[in-house]
Short mmCIF file of C-alpha atoms and ligand atoms in Angstrom, two decimals:
data_model
loop_
_atom_site.label_atom_id
_atom_site.label_comp_id
_atom_site.label_asym_id
_atom_site.label_seq_id
_atom_site.Cartn_x
_atom_site.Cartn_y
_atom_site.Cartn_z
CA MET X 1 -21.43 15.24 20.67
CA LYS X 2 -19.11 13.70 18.15
CA PRO X 3 -17.46 10.48 19.26
CA PRO X 4 -13.66 10.56 19.49
CA SER X 5 -11.81 9.53 16.38
CA PRO X 6 -11.38 5.76 16.12
CA LEU X 7 -7.83 6.43 14.96
CA ILE X 8 -6.75 7.48 18.45
CA ALA X 9 -7.15 4.00 19.86
CA LEU X 10 -5.72 2.41 16.73
CA ALA X 11 -2.60 4.58 16.55
CA ASN X 12 -2.01 4.13 20.27
CA GLY X 13 -2.78 0.46 20.59
CA GLN X 14 -2.16 -1.43 17.37
CA ARG X 15 1.09 -2.78 16.01
CA LEU X 16 0.20 -2.61 12.33
CA LEU X 17 -2.14 -0.31 10.46
CA VAL X 18 -2.67 -0.95 6.76
CA CYS X 19 -4.02 1.87 4.61
CA VAL X 20 -5.89 0.58 1.58
CA GLY X 21 -7.87 2.29 -1.15
CA SER X 22 -7.79 3.52 -4.68
CA GLY X 23 -4.88 5.55 -6.14
CA GLY X 24 -4.68 9.27 -5.47
CA VAL X 25 -7.18 9.30 -2.61
CA GLY X 26 -4.59 10.08 0.05
CA LYS X 27 -3.39 6.72 1.37
CA THR X 28 0.23 7.79 1.58
CA THR X 29 -0.70 11.12 3.13
CA THR X 30 -2.99 9.45 5.66
CA ALA X 31 -0.42 6.79 6.53
CA ALA X 32 2.27 9.41 7.09
CA SER X 33 -0.01 11.65 9.12
CA ILE X 34 -1.13 8.78 11.35
CA GLY X 35 2.51 7.78 11.79
CA LEU X 36 3.46 11.30 12.81
CA TRP X 37 0.65 11.45 15.35
CA ALA X 38 1.66 8.16 16.95
CA ALA X 39 5.31 9.25 17.07
CA LEU X 40 4.32 12.51 18.73
CA SER X 41 2.35 10.55 21.28
CA GLY X 42 5.48 8.60 22.19
CA ARG X 43 5.60 5.50 20.02
CA ARG X 44 8.41 4.27 17.80
CA VAL X 45 6.78 4.33 14.41
CA LEU X 46 7.73 3.20 10.93
CA VAL X 47 5.77 4.39 7.92
CA LEU X 48 6.34 1.88 5.18
CA THR X 49 5.43 3.66 2.02
CA ILE X 50 5.36 2.85 -1.66
CA ASP X 51 4.89 5.87 -3.83
CA PRO X 52 4.99 9.10 -1.87
CA ALA X 53 4.36 12.19 -3.95
CA ARG X 54 7.77 13.61 -4.83
CA ARG X 55 7.44 16.72 -2.69
CA LEU X 56 6.41 14.75 0.38
CA ALA X 57 9.27 12.31 -0.17
CA ASN X 58 11.72 15.16 -0.53
CA SER X 59 10.59 16.98 2.53
CA LEU X 60 10.75 13.78 4.58
CA GLY X 61 14.24 13.10 3.28
CA LEU X 62 13.11 10.02 1.41
CA SER X 63 14.33 10.97 -2.03
CA GLU X 64 16.73 8.60 -3.73
CA ILE X 65 16.59 6.21 -0.84
CA GLY X 66 15.01 2.87 -1.39
CA ASN X 67 14.52 0.12 1.15
CA THR X 68 16.36 1.88 3.95
CA GLU X 69 14.79 3.07 7.15
CA VAL X 70 15.25 6.81 7.53
CA ARG X 71 14.63 8.65 10.76
CA ILE X 72 12.60 11.78 10.30
CA PRO X 73 13.75 14.56 12.59
CA LEU X 74 10.84 15.99 14.52
CA GLU X 75 12.91 18.91 15.87
CA ARG X 76 11.88 21.23 13.08
CA LEU X 77 8.29 20.62 13.98
CA LEU X 78 8.58 20.68 17.73
CA GLY X 79 11.47 23.01 18.37
CA ASP X 80 12.98 22.35 21.77
CA GLY X 81 10.03 20.17 22.73
CA ALA X 82 11.48 17.41 20.55
CA ALA X 83 13.88 16.42 23.29
CA GLN X 84 10.92 15.56 25.47
CA THR X 85 9.16 13.21 23.13
CA LYS X 86 10.15 9.59 23.43
CA GLY X 87 8.56 8.84 20.13
CA GLU X 88 10.43 8.24 16.90
CA LEU X 89 9.24 8.60 13.36
CA TRP X 90 10.91 6.48 10.73
CA ALA X 91 10.00 6.06 7.12
CA MET X 92 11.00 3.62 4.48
CA MET X 93 10.20 3.90 0.86
CA LEU X 94 9.91 0.61 -0.89
CA ASP X 95 11.98 0.54 -3.98
CA PRO X 96 9.77 -0.88 -6.70
CA LYS X 97 12.91 -1.89 -8.58
CA SER X 98 14.05 -4.07 -5.74
CA THR X 99 13.34 -7.55 -6.79
CA LEU X 100 12.98 -11.09 -5.80
CA ASP X 101 16.77 -11.05 -5.46
CA ASP X 102 16.48 -9.73 -1.91
CA VAL X 103 14.16 -12.51 -0.90
CA ILE X 104 16.26 -15.15 -2.58
CA SER X 105 19.35 -13.87 -0.78
CA LYS X 106 17.57 -14.31 2.53
CA VAL X 107 16.14 -17.74 2.03
CA ALA X 108 18.97 -19.33 0.04
CA LYS X 109 20.84 -21.68 2.31
CA ASP X 110 24.26 -20.59 1.10
CA ALA X 111 25.96 -18.18 -1.28
CA ARG X 112 26.49 -20.87 -3.88
CA THR X 113 22.78 -21.66 -4.14
CA ARG X 114 22.00 -17.97 -4.26
CA ASP X 115 24.45 -17.26 -7.06
CA ALA X 116 23.35 -20.27 -9.02
CA ILE X 117 19.80 -18.95 -8.93
CA PHE X 118 20.79 -15.45 -9.88
CA GLN X 119 22.63 -16.77 -12.89
CA ASN X 120 19.83 -19.03 -14.02
CA ARG X 121 18.25 -17.58 -17.13
CA ILE X 122 14.81 -18.73 -16.21
CA TYR X 123 15.03 -17.10 -12.85
CA ARG X 124 16.23 -13.89 -14.47
CA SER X 125 13.24 -13.71 -16.74
CA ILE X 126 10.83 -14.47 -13.91
CA ALA X 127 12.45 -12.01 -11.51
CA GLY X 128 12.16 -9.21 -14.03
CA SER X 129 8.52 -9.75 -14.78
CA PHE X 130 7.10 -11.31 -11.63
CA SER X 131 3.66 -9.80 -11.64
CA GLY X 132 2.58 -8.30 -8.37
CA SER X 133 6.20 -7.93 -7.34
CA GLN X 134 5.50 -4.54 -5.78
CA GLU X 135 2.89 -5.97 -3.46
CA TYR X 136 5.06 -8.95 -2.85
CA MET X 137 8.03 -6.83 -1.90
CA ALA X 138 5.84 -4.76 0.42
CA THR X 139 4.85 -7.83 2.35
CA GLU X 140 8.43 -9.09 2.38
CA ARG X 141 9.69 -5.85 3.88
CA LEU X 142 6.84 -5.88 6.32
CA TYR X 143 7.84 -9.32 7.46
CA ASP X 144 11.38 -8.12 8.15
CA VAL X 145 10.61 -4.91 10.00
CA TYR X 146 7.69 -6.38 11.92
CA GLY X 147 9.89 -9.16 13.18
CA SER X 148 12.76 -6.82 14.02
CA GLY X 149 10.96 -5.51 17.10
CA ARG X 150 12.36 -2.04 16.43
CA TYR X 151 8.92 -0.46 16.13
CA ASP X 152 5.85 -0.18 18.31
CA LEU X 153 3.72 0.65 15.30
CA ILE X 154 4.11 0.13 11.57
CA VAL X 155 1.84 2.01 9.22
CA LEU X 156 1.80 0.25 5.88
CA ASP X 157 0.88 2.25 2.86
CA THR X 158 -0.21 0.03 0.00
CA PRO X 159 0.39 0.34 -3.73
CA PRO X 160 -2.33 1.78 -5.92
CA VAL X 161 -3.64 -1.57 -7.01
CA LYS X 162 -6.49 -2.04 -9.38
CA ASN X 163 -7.42 -5.26 -7.76
CA ALA X 164 -7.46 -5.53 -4.00
CA LEU X 165 -6.72 -9.21 -4.22
CA ASP X 166 -3.34 -8.47 -5.72
CA PHE X 167 -2.24 -6.94 -2.50
CA LEU X 168 -3.90 -9.27 -0.07
CA GLU X 169 -2.80 -12.33 -1.95
CA ALA X 170 0.66 -11.25 -2.95
CA PRO X 171 2.37 -13.40 -0.35
CA GLY X 172 0.41 -16.41 -1.50
CA ARG X 173 1.04 -16.01 -5.16
CA LEU X 174 4.71 -16.80 -5.17
CA ALA X 175 4.24 -19.63 -2.76
CA ARG X 176 1.57 -21.05 -5.02
CA PHE X 177 3.70 -20.55 -8.05
CA LEU X 178 6.31 -22.60 -6.34
CA ASP X 179 3.82 -25.07 -5.10
CA ARG X 180 5.15 -28.53 -4.71
CA GLN X 181 2.45 -29.87 -6.97
CA VAL X 182 3.83 -27.87 -9.84
CA MET X 183 7.40 -28.59 -8.99
CA LYS X 184 6.80 -32.30 -8.70
CA TRP X 185 6.27 -32.48 -12.38
CA PHE X 186 9.72 -31.09 -12.98
CA LEU X 187 11.58 -32.47 -10.06
CA THR X 188 13.05 -35.83 -9.63
CA SER X 189 13.27 -37.80 -6.47
CA GLU X 190 16.59 -39.40 -5.73
CA GLU X 191 15.51 -42.73 -7.18
CA ASP X 192 14.09 -41.33 -10.36
CA GLY X 193 17.39 -40.06 -11.63
CA PRO X 194 17.93 -36.77 -13.38
CA PHE X 195 15.02 -34.71 -14.51
CA GLY X 196 15.69 -35.12 -18.22
CA LYS X 197 16.24 -38.82 -18.02
CA ARG X 198 13.07 -39.42 -16.07
CA LEU X 199 11.03 -37.49 -18.54
CA MET X 200 12.60 -39.33 -21.42
CA LEU X 201 11.60 -42.62 -19.89
CA SER X 202 8.15 -41.61 -18.82
CA THR X 203 5.02 -41.00 -20.78
CA SER X 204 5.99 -37.36 -20.68
CA ALA X 205 8.75 -38.06 -23.16
CA VAL X 206 6.65 -36.71 -25.97
CA VAL X 207 6.03 -33.52 -24.05
CA TYR X 208 9.71 -33.25 -23.27
CA ARG X 209 10.74 -33.69 -26.87
CA LEU X 210 8.15 -31.17 -27.93
CA LEU X 211 9.37 -28.63 -25.36
CA GLY X 212 12.93 -29.32 -26.38
CA HIS X 213 11.97 -28.75 -29.97
CA ILE X 214 10.34 -25.44 -29.20
CA PHE X 215 12.68 -24.05 -26.57
CA GLY X 216 15.89 -25.93 -27.19
CA LYS X 217 17.58 -28.51 -25.01
CA ASP X 218 19.57 -25.89 -23.12
CA PHE X 219 16.39 -24.27 -21.96
CA LEU X 220 15.07 -27.51 -20.58
CA ALA X 221 18.31 -28.15 -18.76
CA GLU X 222 18.09 -24.74 -17.20
CA LEU X 223 14.49 -25.26 -16.29
CA SER X 224 15.49 -28.41 -14.52
CA VAL X 225 18.24 -26.59 -12.61
CA PHE X 226 15.84 -23.80 -11.77
CA PHE X 227 13.31 -26.08 -10.16
CA THR X 228 15.96 -28.07 -8.38
CA LEU X 229 17.31 -24.90 -6.83
CA PHE X 230 13.86 -23.64 -5.97
CA ARG X 231 12.97 -26.83 -4.21
CA ASP X 232 15.39 -25.81 -1.50
CA LEU X 233 13.91 -22.35 -1.25
CA TYR X 234 10.34 -23.46 -1.14
CA ASP X 235 10.08 -24.02 2.59
CA GLY X 236 11.65 -20.66 3.38
CA MET X 237 9.23 -18.87 1.08
CA ARG X 238 6.31 -20.75 2.45
CA GLU X 239 7.21 -19.96 6.04
CA ARG X 240 7.47 -16.28 5.22
CA HIS X 241 4.15 -16.35 3.48
CA GLU X 242 2.45 -18.00 6.40
CA ALA X 243 4.04 -15.57 8.84
CA VAL X 244 2.83 -12.57 6.84
CA SER X 245 -0.66 -14.04 6.64
CA ARG X 246 -0.61 -14.43 10.41
CA ILE X 247 0.49 -10.81 10.83
CA PHE X 248 -2.42 -9.58 8.68
CA GLY X 249 -4.86 -11.62 10.71
CA ASP X 250 -3.39 -10.70 14.08
CA ALA X 251 -5.56 -8.88 16.63
CA ALA X 252 -2.96 -6.09 16.68
CA THR X 253 -3.42 -5.44 12.95
CA THR X 254 -6.16 -3.17 11.63
CA PHE X 255 -7.01 -1.98 8.13
CA VAL X 256 -7.95 1.61 7.42
CA VAL X 257 -9.90 2.12 4.20
CA VAL X 258 -9.19 5.46 2.56
CA SER X 259 -11.46 6.96 -0.07
CA ALA X 260 -12.19 10.20 -1.83
CA PRO X 261 -15.85 11.25 -2.08
CA ASN X 262 -16.35 10.23 -5.69
CA GLU X 263 -17.79 7.23 -7.46
CA PRO X 264 -14.64 5.41 -8.62
CA SER X 265 -12.81 5.56 -5.31
CA VAL X 266 -15.96 4.75 -3.31
CA ASP X 267 -16.37 1.69 -5.53
CA VAL X 268 -12.84 0.58 -4.72
CA ALA X 269 -13.38 1.32 -1.01
CA ASN X 270 -16.56 -0.77 -1.02
CA PHE X 271 -14.72 -3.57 -2.71
CA PHE X 272 -12.03 -3.45 -0.02
CA LEU X 273 -14.65 -3.46 2.73
CA GLN X 274 -16.18 -6.59 1.27
CA GLU X 275 -12.86 -8.31 0.69
CA LEU X 276 -11.56 -7.54 4.15
CA ARG X 277 -14.80 -8.75 5.72
CA SER X 278 -14.81 -11.95 3.76
CA ARG X 279 -11.27 -12.58 4.97
CA LYS X 280 -12.28 -11.75 8.53
CA LEU X 281 -9.66 -9.02 8.74
CA ARG X 282 -10.21 -6.08 11.07
CA ILE X 283 -11.43 -2.80 9.63
CA GLY X 284 -10.88 0.03 12.09
CA ALA X 285 -11.96 3.12 10.21
CA VAL X 286 -12.98 4.54 6.89
CA VAL X 287 -11.26 7.82 6.06
CA VAL X 288 -13.01 10.03 3.53
CA ASN X 289 -10.41 12.47 2.30
CA GLN X 290 -10.44 15.61 0.18
CA LEU X 291 -14.01 16.67 0.82
CA HIS X 292 -15.16 19.95 -0.61
CA ARG X 293 -17.46 21.94 1.56
CA ALA X 294 -19.60 24.92 0.68
CA ARG X 295 -20.01 26.60 4.02
CA LEU X 296 -22.61 29.12 2.94
CA LEU X 297 -25.75 27.62 1.52
CA ASN X 298 -27.31 30.53 -0.23
CA PRO X 299 -25.01 33.48 -0.12
CA ASP X 300 -26.01 36.87 -1.41
CA VAL X 301 -22.84 37.49 -3.39
CA ASP X 302 -23.62 41.12 -3.92
CA ALA X 303 -24.26 41.80 -0.25
CA LEU X 304 -21.06 39.99 0.71
CA LEU X 305 -18.64 41.25 -1.89
CA GLY X 306 -20.40 43.86 -4.05
CA ARG X 307 -19.18 46.98 -2.34
CA LYS X 308 -15.56 45.82 -2.22
CA ALA X 309 -15.66 44.62 -5.83
CA ARG X 310 -17.06 47.91 -7.13
CA GLU X 311 -14.41 49.74 -5.17
CA ILE X 312 -11.51 47.75 -6.64
CA MET X 313 -12.72 47.31 -10.19
CA PRO X 314 -15.81 49.35 -10.92
CA ASP X 315 -16.09 48.27 -14.57
CA LEU X 316 -15.59 44.56 -14.07
CA ALA X 317 -17.49 44.18 -10.80
CA PRO X 318 -20.82 42.90 -12.22
CA GLN X 319 -19.08 40.31 -14.38
CA MET X 320 -16.86 39.19 -11.51
CA LEU X 321 -19.77 38.90 -9.08
CA ALA X 322 -21.72 36.82 -11.57
CA ARG X 323 -18.74 34.50 -12.00
CA LEU X 324 -18.25 34.16 -8.27
CA GLY X 325 -21.92 33.34 -7.89
CA ALA X 326 -21.66 30.67 -10.57
CA ALA X 327 -18.49 29.22 -9.02
CA HIS X 328 -20.21 29.00 -5.66
CA ARG X 329 -23.20 27.21 -7.18
CA ARG X 330 -20.80 24.65 -8.68
CA LEU X 331 -19.14 24.21 -5.30
CA ARG X 332 -22.57 23.64 -3.72
CA GLU X 333 -23.41 21.04 -6.34
CA LEU X 334 -20.08 19.34 -5.73
CA THR X 335 -20.69 19.38 -1.97
CA ALA X 336 -24.10 17.77 -2.47
CA LEU X 337 -22.70 15.15 -4.84
CA GLU X 338 -19.87 14.30 -2.46
CA ALA X 339 -22.35 14.03 0.43
CA HIS X 340 -24.18 11.46 -1.67
CA TRP X 341 -21.02 9.36 -2.08
CA VAL X 342 -20.18 9.68 1.61
CA ARG X 343 -23.64 8.33 2.48
CA HIS X 344 -23.17 5.51 0.00
CA LEU X 345 -19.85 4.62 1.62
CA ALA X 346 -21.29 4.93 5.14
CA ASN X 347 -23.96 2.48 4.12
CA GLU X 348 -21.41 -0.06 3.00
CA ALA X 349 -19.17 0.63 6.01
CA ALA X 350 -22.11 -0.43 8.16
CA GLY X 351 -20.93 0.56 11.57
CA VAL X 352 -17.22 1.02 10.83
CA PRO X 353 -16.52 4.54 12.13
CA MET X 354 -15.85 7.19 9.54
CA VAL X 355 -13.41 10.07 9.66
CA GLU X 356 -13.69 13.01 7.28
CA ILE X 357 -10.90 15.26 6.03
CA ASP X 358 -11.61 18.41 4.07
CA ARG X 359 -9.58 19.18 1.03
CA GLN X 360 -6.76 21.48 2.09
CA SER X 361 -6.00 24.58 0.10
CA GLY X 362 -2.57 23.34 -1.00
CA GLU X 363 -0.95 19.95 -1.34
CA VAL X 364 0.02 18.15 1.84
CA HIS X 365 3.71 17.82 1.25
CA ASP X 366 5.63 18.30 4.50
CA LEU X 367 5.56 17.61 8.22
CA ALA X 368 3.58 20.76 8.93
CA GLY X 369 1.00 19.66 6.36
CA LEU X 370 0.80 16.19 7.89
CA LEU X 371 0.43 17.79 11.30
CA SER X 372 -2.43 19.97 10.11
CA LEU X 373 -4.40 16.86 9.18
CA HIS X 374 -4.39 15.73 12.81
CA ASP X 375 -7.29 18.06 13.55
CA TRP X 376 -9.29 15.96 11.15
CA LEU X 377 -7.85 12.49 11.65
CA PHE X 378 -7.68 12.54 15.41
CA ALA X 379 -10.22 15.00 16.65
CA LYS X 380 -13.16 15.03 14.38
CA GLY X 381 -14.65 11.58 14.45
CA THR X 382 -18.00 12.01 12.78
CA ASP X 383 -21.16 10.04 13.18
CA VAL X 384 -22.29 10.29 9.60
N1 ADP M 401 -6.84 16.50 2.37
C1 ADP M 401 -6.07 16.85 1.34
N2 ADP M 401 -6.10 18.12 0.87
C2 ADP M 401 -5.34 18.50 -0.17
N3 ADP M 401 -4.48 17.69 -0.81
C3 ADP M 401 -4.39 16.41 -0.40
C4 ADP M 401 -5.17 15.92 0.70
N4 ADP M 401 -4.85 14.63 0.88
C5 ADP M 401 -3.93 14.31 -0.05
N5 ADP M 401 -3.65 15.38 -0.82
C6 ADP M 401 -2.73 15.43 -1.97
O1 ADP M 401 -3.23 14.55 -2.96
C7 ADP M 401 -2.17 13.90 -3.65
C8 ADP M 401 -2.35 12.38 -3.56
O2 ADP M 401 -2.19 11.96 -2.21
P1 ADP M 401 -1.47 10.61 -1.85
O3 ADP M 401 -1.47 10.49 -0.37
O4 ADP M 401 -0.15 10.51 -2.54
O5 ADP M 401 -2.50 9.57 -2.49
P2 ADP M 401 -2.36 7.98 -2.66
O6 ADP M 401 -1.25 7.50 -1.80
O7 ADP M 401 -3.68 7.41 -2.24
O8 ADP M 401 -2.11 7.76 -4.10
C9 ADP M 401 -0.89 14.40 -2.99
O9 ADP M 401 -0.36 15.41 -3.80
C10 ADP M 401 -1.34 14.95 -1.65
O10 ADP M 401 -0.53 16.02 -1.22
MG1 MG M 402 0.43 6.45 -2.36
#
């Protein structure tokens, strides 16, 4: 007998599920489908998503809305039964254009500090190009909604990152960038006097003059202001970073690795498995999505379809049957190849339970589609 899907316990018991994996494998779809299941089983759920396919976003009412929590009505799905479910499904699409500004607004001690930072030219150029800002914003939002206590479960969909570290280390990067060690060089203590003056007097004077020569004196003055302002923000940023790190490591947080059955996404999945293990983070399941399956191993195409084909199109029947036969052989080869990659992944997963989802005939782009995946995600745990 197949063991029950590991996702049942996770969706019922955890506070945060993080879907990771390569782009296009079905992270967003899986996150949304898990969220729907948990909501239907009575929990208040938020799916925090990054880049839902346009049709899914539209049908969930997420279009045009960035960074706002939207309640997804389950009535259409459940009819009158909706009144009986206590659960709630919410979704929020992270707006990739939303910037460091939001974070600064939160941690700045007053409006004056905030505005001074926003106007600082150096800040402006950093805010616009802060690499990893998407991952960073995801963790920032997570921090807010997790702490709000409004949800029993948050399902976090992650950006399609090339490098897993980008996501896992996003909270740390900004904090490191603002590390006191770096800032010390620019900052002055009360006794040292203003930034510029100290540098002029110190052995760094040459460096200062050189920088001034290259960038202009105004730039250096602004740099000084920038770091002075950021000194005040540093502790706030740092606290948030540490809190997010704690959330990821919490016993109520589990990662779900999503992969398609092909070499590039299995490579990324394996990389995630290793990274998560080395960080001692919990991995609850590996979802292999979009499997092709040839159900008949060696079909006699003529016996199955010949009579019908000759009836409909007598002239073209032989050609059509030959093509169908060839198409089926390709499907069988694909099935065998995918089975190979599933085994490869199972090997790396080493004991982490795997869940398989067949490729559906159309896209999964609405609540009904997400619901149809429940048969796979929540019933068919497989012991590959
Ligand atoms: N099991 C499946 N069968 C058919 N289409 C799927 C399946 N899973 C996902 N899709 C489709 O594949 C595309 C990519 O899925 P998505 O969840 O956006 O991937 P990701 O978030 O990993 O980039 C979407 O158009 C989605 O509808
Ligand atoms: Mg996605």
